[in-house]
Coordinates of C-alpha atoms in Angstrom, one line a residue:
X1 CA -57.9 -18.9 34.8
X2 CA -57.2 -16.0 32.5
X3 CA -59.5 -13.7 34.5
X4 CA -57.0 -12.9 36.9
X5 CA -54.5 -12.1 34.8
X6 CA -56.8 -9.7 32.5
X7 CA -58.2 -8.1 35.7
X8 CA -54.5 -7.3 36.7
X9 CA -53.2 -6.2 33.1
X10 CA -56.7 -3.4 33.2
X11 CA -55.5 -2.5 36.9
X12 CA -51.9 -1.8 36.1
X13 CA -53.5 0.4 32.8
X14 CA -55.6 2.2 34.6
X15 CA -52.5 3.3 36.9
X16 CA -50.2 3.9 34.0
X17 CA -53.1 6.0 32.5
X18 CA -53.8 7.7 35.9
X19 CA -50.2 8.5 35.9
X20 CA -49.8 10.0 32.5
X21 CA -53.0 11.8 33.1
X22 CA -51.3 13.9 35.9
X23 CA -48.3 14.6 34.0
X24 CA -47.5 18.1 32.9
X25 CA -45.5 19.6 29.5
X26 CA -42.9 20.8 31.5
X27 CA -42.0 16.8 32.8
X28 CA -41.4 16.0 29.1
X29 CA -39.2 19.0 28.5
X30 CA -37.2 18.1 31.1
X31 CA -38.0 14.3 30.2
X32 CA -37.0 14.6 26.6
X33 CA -33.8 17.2 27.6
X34 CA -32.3 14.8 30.1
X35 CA -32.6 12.0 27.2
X36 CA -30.9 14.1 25.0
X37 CA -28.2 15.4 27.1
X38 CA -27.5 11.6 28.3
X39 CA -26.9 10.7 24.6
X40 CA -24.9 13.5 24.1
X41 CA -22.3 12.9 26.8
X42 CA -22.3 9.2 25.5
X43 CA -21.5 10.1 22.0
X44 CA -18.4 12.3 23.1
X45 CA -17.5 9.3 25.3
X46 CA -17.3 6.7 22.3
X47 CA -16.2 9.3 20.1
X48 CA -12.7 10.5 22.2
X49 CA -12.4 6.3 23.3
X50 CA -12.6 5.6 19.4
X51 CA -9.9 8.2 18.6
X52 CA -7.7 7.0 21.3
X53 CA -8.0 2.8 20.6
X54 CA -9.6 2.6 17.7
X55 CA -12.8 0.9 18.3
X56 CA -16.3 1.4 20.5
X57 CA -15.9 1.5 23.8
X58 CA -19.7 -0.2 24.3
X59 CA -18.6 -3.1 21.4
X60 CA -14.8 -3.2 23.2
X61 CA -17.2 -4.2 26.5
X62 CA -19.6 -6.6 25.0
X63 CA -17.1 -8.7 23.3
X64 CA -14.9 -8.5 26.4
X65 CA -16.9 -8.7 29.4
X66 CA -20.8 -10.2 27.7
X67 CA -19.7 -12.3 24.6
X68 CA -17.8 -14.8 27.2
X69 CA -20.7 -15.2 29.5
X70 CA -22.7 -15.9 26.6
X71 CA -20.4 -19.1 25.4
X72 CA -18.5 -17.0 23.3
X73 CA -14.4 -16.6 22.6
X74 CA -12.3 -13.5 23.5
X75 CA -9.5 -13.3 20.5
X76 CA -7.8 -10.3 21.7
X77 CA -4.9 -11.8 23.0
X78 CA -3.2 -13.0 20.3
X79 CA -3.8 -9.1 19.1
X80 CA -1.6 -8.3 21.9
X81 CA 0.8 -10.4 20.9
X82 CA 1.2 -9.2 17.9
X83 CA 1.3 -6.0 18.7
X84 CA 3.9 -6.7 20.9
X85 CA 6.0 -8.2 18.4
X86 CA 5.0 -5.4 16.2
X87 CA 6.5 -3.0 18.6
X88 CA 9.6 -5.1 19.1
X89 CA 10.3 -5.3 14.8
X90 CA 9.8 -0.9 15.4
X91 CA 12.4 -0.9 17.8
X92 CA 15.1 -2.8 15.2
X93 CA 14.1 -0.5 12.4
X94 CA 16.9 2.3 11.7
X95 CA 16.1 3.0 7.9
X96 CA 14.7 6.3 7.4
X97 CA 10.8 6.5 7.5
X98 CA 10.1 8.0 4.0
X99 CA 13.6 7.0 2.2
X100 CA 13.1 7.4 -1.5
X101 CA 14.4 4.2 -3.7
X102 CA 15.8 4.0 -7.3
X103 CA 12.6 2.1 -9.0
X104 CA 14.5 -1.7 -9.8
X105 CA 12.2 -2.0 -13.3
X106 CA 11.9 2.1 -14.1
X107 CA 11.5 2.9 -18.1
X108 CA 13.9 4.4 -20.5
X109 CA 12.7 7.6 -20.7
X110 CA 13.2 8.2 -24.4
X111 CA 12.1 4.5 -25.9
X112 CA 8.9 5.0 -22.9
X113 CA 8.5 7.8 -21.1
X114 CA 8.8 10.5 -24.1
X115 CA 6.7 8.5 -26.1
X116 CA 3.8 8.7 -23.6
X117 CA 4.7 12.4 -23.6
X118 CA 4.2 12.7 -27.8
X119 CA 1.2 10.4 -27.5
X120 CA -0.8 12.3 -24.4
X121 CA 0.7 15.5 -24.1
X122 CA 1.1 14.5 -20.7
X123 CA 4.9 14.7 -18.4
X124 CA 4.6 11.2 -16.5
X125 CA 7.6 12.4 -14.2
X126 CA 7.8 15.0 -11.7
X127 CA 10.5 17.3 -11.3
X128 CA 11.4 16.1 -8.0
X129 CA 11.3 12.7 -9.6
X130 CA 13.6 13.6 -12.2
X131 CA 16.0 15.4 -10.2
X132 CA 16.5 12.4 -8.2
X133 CA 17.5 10.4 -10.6
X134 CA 20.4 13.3 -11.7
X135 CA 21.6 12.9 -8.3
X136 CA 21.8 9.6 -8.8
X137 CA 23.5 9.4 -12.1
X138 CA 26.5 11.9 -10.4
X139 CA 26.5 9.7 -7.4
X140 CA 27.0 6.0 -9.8
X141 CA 28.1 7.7 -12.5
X142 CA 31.1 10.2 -12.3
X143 CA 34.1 10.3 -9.3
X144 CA 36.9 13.2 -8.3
X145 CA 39.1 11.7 -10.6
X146 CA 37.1 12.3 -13.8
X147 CA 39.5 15.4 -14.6
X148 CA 42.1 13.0 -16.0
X149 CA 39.7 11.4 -18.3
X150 CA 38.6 14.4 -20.8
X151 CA 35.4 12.4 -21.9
X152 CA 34.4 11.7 -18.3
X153 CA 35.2 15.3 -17.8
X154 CA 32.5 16.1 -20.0
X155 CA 30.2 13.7 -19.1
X156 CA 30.5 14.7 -15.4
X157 CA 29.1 18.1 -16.9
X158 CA 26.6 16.2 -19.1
X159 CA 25.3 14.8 -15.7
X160 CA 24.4 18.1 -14.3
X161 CA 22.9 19.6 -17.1
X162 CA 19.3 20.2 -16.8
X163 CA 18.5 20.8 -20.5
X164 CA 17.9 17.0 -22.2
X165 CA 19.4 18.2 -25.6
X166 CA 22.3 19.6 -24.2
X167 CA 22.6 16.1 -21.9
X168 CA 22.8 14.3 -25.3
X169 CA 25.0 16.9 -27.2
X170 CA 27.9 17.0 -24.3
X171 CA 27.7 12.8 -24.5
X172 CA 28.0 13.0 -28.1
X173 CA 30.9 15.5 -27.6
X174 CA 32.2 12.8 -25.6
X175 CA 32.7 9.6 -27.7
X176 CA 34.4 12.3 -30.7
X177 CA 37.4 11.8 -27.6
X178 CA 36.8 8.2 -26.8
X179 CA 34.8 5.2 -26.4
X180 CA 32.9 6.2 -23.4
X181 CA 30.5 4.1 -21.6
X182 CA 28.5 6.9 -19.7
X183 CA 28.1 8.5 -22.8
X184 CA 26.2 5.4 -24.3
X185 CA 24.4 5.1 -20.9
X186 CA 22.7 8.3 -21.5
X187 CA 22.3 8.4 -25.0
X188 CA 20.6 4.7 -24.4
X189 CA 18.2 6.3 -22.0
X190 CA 17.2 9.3 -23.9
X191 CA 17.9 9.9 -27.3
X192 CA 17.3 6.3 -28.3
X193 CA 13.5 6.1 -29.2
X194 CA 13.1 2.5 -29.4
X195 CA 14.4 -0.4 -26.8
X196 CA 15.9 -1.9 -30.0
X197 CA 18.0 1.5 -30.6
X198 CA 19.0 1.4 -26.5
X199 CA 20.2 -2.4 -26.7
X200 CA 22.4 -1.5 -29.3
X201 CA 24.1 1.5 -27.3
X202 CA 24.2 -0.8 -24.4
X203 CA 25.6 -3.5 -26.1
X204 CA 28.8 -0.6 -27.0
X205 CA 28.5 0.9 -23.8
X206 CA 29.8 -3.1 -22.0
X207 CA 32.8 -3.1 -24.4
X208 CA 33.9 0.4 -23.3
X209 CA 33.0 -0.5 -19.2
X210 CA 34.2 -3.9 -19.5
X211 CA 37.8 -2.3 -20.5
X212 CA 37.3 0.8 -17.9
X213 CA 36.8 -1.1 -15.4
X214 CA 39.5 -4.2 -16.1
X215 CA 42.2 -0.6 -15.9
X216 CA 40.5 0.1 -12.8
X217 CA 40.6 -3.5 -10.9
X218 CA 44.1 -3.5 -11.5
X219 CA 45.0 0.0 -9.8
X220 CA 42.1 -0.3 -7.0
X221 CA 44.3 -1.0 -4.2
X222 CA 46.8 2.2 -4.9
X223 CA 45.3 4.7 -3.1
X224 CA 42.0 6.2 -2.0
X225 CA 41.6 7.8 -5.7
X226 CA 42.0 4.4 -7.7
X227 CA 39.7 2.9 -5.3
X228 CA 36.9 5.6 -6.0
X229 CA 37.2 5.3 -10.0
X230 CA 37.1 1.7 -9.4
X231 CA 33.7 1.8 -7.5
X232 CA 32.7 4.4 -9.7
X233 CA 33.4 1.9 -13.0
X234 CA 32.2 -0.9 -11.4
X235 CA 28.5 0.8 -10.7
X236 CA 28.6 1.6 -14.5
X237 CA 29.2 -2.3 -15.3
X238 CA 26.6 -3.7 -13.0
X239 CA 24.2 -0.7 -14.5
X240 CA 25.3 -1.2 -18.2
X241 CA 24.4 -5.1 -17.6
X242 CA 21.3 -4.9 -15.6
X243 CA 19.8 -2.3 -19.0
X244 CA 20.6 -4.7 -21.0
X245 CA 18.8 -7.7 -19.2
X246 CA 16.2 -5.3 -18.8
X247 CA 16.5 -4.7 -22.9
X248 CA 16.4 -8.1 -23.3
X249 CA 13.2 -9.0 -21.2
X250 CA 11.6 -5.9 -23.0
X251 CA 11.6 -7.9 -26.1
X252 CA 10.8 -10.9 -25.3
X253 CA 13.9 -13.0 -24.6
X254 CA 13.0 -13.5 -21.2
X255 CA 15.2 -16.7 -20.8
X256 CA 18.1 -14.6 -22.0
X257 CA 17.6 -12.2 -19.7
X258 CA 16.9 -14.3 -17.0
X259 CA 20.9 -15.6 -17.3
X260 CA 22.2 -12.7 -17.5
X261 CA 20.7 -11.1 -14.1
X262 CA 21.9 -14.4 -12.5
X263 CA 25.6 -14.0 -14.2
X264 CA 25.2 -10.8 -12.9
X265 CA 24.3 -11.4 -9.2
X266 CA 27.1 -14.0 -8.8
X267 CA 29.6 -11.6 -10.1
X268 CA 28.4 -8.8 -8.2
X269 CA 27.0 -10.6 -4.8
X270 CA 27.5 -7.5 -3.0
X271 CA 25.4 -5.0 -5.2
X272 CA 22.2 -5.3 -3.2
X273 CA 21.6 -2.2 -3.2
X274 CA 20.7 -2.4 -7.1
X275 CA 17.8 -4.8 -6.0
X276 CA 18.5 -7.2 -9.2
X277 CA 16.3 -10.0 -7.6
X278 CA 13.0 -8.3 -8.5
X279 CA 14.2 -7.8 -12.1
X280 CA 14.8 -11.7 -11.4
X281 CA 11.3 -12.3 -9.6
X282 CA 9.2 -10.7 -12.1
X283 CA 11.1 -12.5 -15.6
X284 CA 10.7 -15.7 -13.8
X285 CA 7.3 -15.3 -13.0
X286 CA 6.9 -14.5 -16.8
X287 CA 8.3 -17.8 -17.7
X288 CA 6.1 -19.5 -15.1
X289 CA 8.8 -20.4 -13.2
X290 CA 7.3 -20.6 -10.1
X291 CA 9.5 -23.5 -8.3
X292 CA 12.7 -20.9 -9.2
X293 CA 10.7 -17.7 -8.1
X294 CA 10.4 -19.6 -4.9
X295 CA 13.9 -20.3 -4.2
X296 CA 14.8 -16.1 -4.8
X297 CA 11.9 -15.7 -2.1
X298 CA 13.8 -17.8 -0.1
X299 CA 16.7 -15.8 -0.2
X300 CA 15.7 -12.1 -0.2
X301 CA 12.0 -12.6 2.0
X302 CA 14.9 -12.8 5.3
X303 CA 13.6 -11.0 8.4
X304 CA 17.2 -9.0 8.3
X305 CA 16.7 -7.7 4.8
X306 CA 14.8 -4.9 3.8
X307 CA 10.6 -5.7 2.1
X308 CA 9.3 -4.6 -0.5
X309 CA 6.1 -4.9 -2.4
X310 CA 7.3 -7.3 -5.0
X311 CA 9.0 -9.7 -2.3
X312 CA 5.9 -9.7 0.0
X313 CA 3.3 -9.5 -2.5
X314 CA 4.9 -12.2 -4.8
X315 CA 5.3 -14.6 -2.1
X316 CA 1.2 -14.0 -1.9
X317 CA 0.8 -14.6 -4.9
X318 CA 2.6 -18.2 -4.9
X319 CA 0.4 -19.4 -1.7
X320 CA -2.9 -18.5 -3.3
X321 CA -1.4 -20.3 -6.2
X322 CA -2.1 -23.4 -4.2
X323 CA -5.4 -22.9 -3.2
X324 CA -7.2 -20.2 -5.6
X325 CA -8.4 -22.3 -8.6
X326 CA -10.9 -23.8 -6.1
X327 CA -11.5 -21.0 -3.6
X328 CA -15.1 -20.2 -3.0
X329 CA -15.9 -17.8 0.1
X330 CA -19.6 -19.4 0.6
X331 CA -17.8 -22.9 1.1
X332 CA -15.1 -21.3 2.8
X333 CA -17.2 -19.6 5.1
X334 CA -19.3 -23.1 6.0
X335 CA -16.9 -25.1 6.6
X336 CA -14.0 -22.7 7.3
X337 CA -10.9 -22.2 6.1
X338 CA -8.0 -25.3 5.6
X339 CA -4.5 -24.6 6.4
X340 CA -3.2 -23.9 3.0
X341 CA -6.3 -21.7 2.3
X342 CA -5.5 -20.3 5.8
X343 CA -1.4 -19.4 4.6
X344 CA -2.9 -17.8 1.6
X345 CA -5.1 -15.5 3.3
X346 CA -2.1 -14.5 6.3
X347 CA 0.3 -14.1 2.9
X348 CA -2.5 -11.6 1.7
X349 CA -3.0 -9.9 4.9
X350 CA 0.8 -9.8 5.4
X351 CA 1.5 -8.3 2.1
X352 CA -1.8 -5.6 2.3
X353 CA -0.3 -4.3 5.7
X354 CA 3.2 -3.8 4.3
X355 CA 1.4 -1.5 1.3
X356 CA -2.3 -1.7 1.6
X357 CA -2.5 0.5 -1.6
X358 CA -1.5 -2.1 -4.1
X359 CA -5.0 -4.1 -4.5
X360 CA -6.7 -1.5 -5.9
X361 CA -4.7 -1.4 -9.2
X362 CA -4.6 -5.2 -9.3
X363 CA -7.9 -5.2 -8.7
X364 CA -8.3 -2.7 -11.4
X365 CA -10.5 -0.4 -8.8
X366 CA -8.1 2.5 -9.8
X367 CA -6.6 3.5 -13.3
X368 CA -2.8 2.7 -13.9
X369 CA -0.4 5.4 -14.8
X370 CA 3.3 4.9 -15.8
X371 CA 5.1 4.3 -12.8
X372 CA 7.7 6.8 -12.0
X373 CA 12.0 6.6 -11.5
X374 CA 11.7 6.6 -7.8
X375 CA 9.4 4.8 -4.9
X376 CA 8.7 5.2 -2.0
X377 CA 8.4 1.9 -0.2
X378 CA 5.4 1.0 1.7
X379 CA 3.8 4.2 -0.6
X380 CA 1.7 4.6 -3.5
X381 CA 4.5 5.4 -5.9
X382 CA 5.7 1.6 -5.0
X383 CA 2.2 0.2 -5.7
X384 CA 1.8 1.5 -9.1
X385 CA 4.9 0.2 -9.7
X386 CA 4.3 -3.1 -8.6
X387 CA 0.9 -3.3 -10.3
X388 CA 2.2 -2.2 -13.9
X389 CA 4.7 -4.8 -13.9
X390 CA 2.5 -8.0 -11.8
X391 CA -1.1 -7.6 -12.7
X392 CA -0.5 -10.0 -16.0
X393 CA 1.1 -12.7 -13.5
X394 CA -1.5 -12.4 -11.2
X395 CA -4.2 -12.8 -14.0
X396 CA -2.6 -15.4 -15.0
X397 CA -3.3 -17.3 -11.9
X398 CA -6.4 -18.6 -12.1
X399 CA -8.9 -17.5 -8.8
X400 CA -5.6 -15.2 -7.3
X401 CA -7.8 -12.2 -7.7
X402 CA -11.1 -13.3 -7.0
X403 CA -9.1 -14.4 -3.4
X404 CA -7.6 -11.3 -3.4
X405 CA -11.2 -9.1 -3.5
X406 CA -12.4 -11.6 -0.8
X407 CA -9.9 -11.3 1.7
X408 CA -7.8 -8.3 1.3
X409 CA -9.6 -5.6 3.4
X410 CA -9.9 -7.9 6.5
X411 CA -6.0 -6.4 7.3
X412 CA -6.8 -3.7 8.2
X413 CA -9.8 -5.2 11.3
X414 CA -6.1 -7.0 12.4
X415 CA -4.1 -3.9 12.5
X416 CA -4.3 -2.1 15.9
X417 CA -5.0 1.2 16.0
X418 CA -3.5 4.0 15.7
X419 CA -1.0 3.4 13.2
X420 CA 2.0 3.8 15.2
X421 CA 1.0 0.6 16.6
X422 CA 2.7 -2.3 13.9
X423 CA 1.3 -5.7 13.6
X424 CA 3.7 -7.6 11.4
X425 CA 6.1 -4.6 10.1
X426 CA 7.0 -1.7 11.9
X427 CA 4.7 0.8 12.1
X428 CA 3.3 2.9 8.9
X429 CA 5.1 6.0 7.8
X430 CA 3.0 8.8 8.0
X431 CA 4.8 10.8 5.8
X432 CA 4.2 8.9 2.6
X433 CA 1.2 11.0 1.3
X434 CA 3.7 14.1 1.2
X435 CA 6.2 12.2 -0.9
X436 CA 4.1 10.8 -2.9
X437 CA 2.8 13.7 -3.8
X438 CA 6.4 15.0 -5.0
X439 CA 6.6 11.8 -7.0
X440 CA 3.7 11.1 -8.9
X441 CA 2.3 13.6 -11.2
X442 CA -1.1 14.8 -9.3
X443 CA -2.2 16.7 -12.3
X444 CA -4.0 13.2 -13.8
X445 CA -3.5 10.8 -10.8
X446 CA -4.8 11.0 -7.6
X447 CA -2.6 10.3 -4.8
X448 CA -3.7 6.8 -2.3
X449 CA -3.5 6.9 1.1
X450 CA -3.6 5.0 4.0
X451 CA -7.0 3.5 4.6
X452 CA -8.9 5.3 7.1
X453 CA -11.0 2.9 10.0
X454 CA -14.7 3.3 9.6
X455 CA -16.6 4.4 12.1
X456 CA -18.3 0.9 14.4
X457 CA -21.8 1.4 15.0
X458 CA -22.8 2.0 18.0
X459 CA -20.9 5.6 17.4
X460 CA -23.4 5.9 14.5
X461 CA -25.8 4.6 16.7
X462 CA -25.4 6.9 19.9
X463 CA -25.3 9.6 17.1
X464 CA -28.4 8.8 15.3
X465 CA -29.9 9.0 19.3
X466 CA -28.7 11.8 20.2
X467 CA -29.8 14.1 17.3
X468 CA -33.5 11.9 17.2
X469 CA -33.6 13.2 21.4
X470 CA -32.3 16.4 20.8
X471 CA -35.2 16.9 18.0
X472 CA -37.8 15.6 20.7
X473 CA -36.4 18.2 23.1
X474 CA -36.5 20.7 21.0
X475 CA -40.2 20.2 19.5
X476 CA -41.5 19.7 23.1
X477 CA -40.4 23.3 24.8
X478 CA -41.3 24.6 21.6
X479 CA -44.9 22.9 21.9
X480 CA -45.1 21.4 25.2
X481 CA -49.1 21.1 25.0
X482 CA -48.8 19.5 21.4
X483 CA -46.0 17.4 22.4
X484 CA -48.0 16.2 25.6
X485 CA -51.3 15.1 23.7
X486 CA -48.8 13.2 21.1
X487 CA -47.1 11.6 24.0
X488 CA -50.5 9.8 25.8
X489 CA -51.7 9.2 22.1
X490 CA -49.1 7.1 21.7
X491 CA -49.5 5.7 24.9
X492 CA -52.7 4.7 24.1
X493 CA -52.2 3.4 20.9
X494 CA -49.3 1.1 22.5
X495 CA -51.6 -0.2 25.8
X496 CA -54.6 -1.0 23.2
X497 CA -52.0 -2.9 20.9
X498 CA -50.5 -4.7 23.8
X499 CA -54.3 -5.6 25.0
X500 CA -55.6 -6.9 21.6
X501 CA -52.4 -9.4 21.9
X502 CA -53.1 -10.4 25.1
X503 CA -56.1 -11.2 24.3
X504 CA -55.8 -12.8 21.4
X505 CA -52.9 -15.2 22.5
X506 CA -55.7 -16.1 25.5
X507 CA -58.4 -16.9 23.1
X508 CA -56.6 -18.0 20.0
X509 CA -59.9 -19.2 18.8

């Protein structure tokens, strides 16, 4: 029984041997050059497919056209869908790409930022950060009709002024005239060098607003330069207010200040653009609050309102609340994922796509600095200030970052690619690396960006090939006789192994 197959496997060697025998060094230059060209013209293939979709054209093909024959599922439509929906959400966006915002929770610069300054030696704001914020103190702050108002004349000066001492000498020029609420504003800010010294300029700075702008209400309606000084008094109020909530949360009266931003967003409703509900979100998730931090999600996480990092990654925060004092990812992973686990883990996807460079500082992967006086939403600026103010509430949740670790770089396998493709938001700006750059000081920090998609395998595969075969080709028209003798060598080696098995699986004893 076993003689006829032995008696063929010798006949079909002695061919093969016969074969190789015959064979001459210029067949396995051309042999091992062919090979090598093949590869070669592969790995350009996967290469340009990769840079044009995003992933391997061979792995694109098994999962489409193999894995289904084999019993397995295709899950790329629901990718399409997404992206389709994606799209759509582009289309409704009309906001600028890289629109810089006032930072809702930024420090005072003299009880915080200066004292940073004394303690490293370091300037934790840019120039481009700082001038920023002067156009926005002459945009809130000051109004055509300030001539008729000699301390607002001053302070409209005050507000241009470059110099920090001559800021503070022009607003203390200013209250010698009157009691004058931008004048407190700025001396609060900077020459104050505790938050205990600010609240008390604040707390004078409401009794001269809250008069200012009582005069103001009264005369709104009399023409188009009432109306201005009224706007104008009524953005120093709401900003006089929201300082000292901010004052008050500073030093730990956080249910204090947690009435007075609601008092404030009732009497204001319209002042959005002041974003008061993440000064709200971020006291009430120091008090614990969580049932009341839900009801501002509520409100402000509306498909019509602009995101943020604190909305999106806040109202993470509260699903993995529900489900990551028992998370595991081994028990997750054997018997899957349950639907609350499941609306943690889209919460945390949905969140890392909106910024994707926030769970590295609250993961602590990447050193803190102070955050700066503008953001850049969706940038790195944003992230650092969303991680200097969050990472104690998300300690405080017990397993939040432990399901954060495990789950938070699976976005960006979801995302299609390239990123002018959106999943959930509109697409990512590509412009936020460049303004970052103008907002965070680079001289200690190093600027995130958007994470880049590795490359699949069989890209490093074809590569690997092609170099091994392009080696081969070279060695063998350098040494064609060399190479030859190594070739049948080998192929000896291999028909004597594969005989010894055959043999030994036919006569096991």
């Amino acid at each position: 029984m076993l003689m006829v197959p032995c008696g063929l496997f010798f006949c079909v060697s002695s061919i093969v041997s016969m074969f190789l025998n015959t064979l001459t060094p210029k067949f396995y230059v051309a042999l091992t050059g062919t090979s090598s060209l093949i590869s070669g013209l592969i790995l350009i293939f996967e290469w340009w497919y990769f840079r044009k979709y995003g992933t391997s054209f061979i792995e694109q093909v098994s999962v489409s056209h193999l894995r289904p024959l084999l019993g397995g599922v295709d899950n790329s439509s629901p990718t399409n869908s997404n992206t389709s929906n994606g799209d759509a959400d582009s289309n409704r966006q009309s906001v600028s790409e890289c629109k810089v915002w006032r930072n809702p929770l930024n420090l005072f610069r003299g009880a915080e930022y200066n004292r940073y300054t004394w303690v490293t030696g370091r300037e934790p704001l840019t120039y481009y950060d700082m001038n920023l914020s002067a156009q926005d103190h002459q945009t809130f702050f000051t109004c055509d009709s300030d001539h008729l108002r000699p301390a607002d004349a001053i302070m409209q000066k005050a507000w241009r002024e470059r110099n920090p001492q001559a800021r503070i000498s022009a607003a203390h020029e200013a209250l010698e005239l009157e009691d004058c609420a931008t004048a407190y504003i700025l001396l609060a800010e900077e020459e104050a060098t505790t938050i205990v010294e600010a609240e008390k300029l604040f707390k004078q700075a409401v009794k001269a607003g809250e008069g200012c702008y009582r005069r103001s209400q009264q005369l709104q309606h009399h023409g188009a330069q009432y109306e201005a000084q009224h706007r104008r008094d009524t953005n120093v109020l709401v900003y006089i207010k929201r300082r000292l909530a901010m004052c008050s949360r500073k030093l730990g009266r956080t249910r204090e200040a947690v009435k007075m931003m609601r008092d404030l967003m009732k009497e204001f409703p319209l002042l959005s653009m002041f974003n008061i509900h993440e000064n709200l979100l971020e006291s009430l998730l120091e008090l614990q609050n969580y049932a009341d931090v839900q009801a501002v999600l509520a409100k402000y996480d509306d498909i019509s309102l602009p995101k943020s990092a604190t909305i999106c990654y806040t109202a993470a925060l509260l699903k993995a609340r529900a489900v990551s004092d028992k998370f595991s990812p081994e028990a997750a992973s054997r018997r899957g994922l349950s639907t609350a686990e499941m609306n943690a883990v889209e919460a945390i996807h949905r969140a890392v796509e909106f910024n994707p460079h926030v769970p590295k500082y609250l993961l602590e992967m990447k050193s803190l600095i102070l955050p700066p006086e503008h953001i850049l939403k969706r940038g790195d600026s944003e992230a650092i200030a969303y991680a200097f103010f969050h990472l104690q509430h998300w300690k405080r949740v017990e397993g939040a970052l432990n399901l954060l670790h495990c789950t938070w770089e699976g976005t960006f396998r979801m995302i299609p690619y390239p990123l002018e493709k959106g999943h959930l938001f509109y697409p990512y700006p590509i412009c936020t690396e460049t303004a970052d750059r103008e907002l965070l000081p680079t001289v200690f920090h190093e600027v995130s960006v958007y994470p880049k998609k590795e490359l699949p395998f069989f890209i490093l595969f074809t590569a690997g090939l092609c170099s091994f075969t392009a080696m081969l080709a070279l060695l063998t028209h350098q040494f064609p006789e060399l190479m030859g003798v190594f070739a049948k060598a080998v192929s000896l080696l291999h028909r004597s192994h594969t005989l010894t098995s055959s043999l030994c699986k036919s006569n096991p004893q």
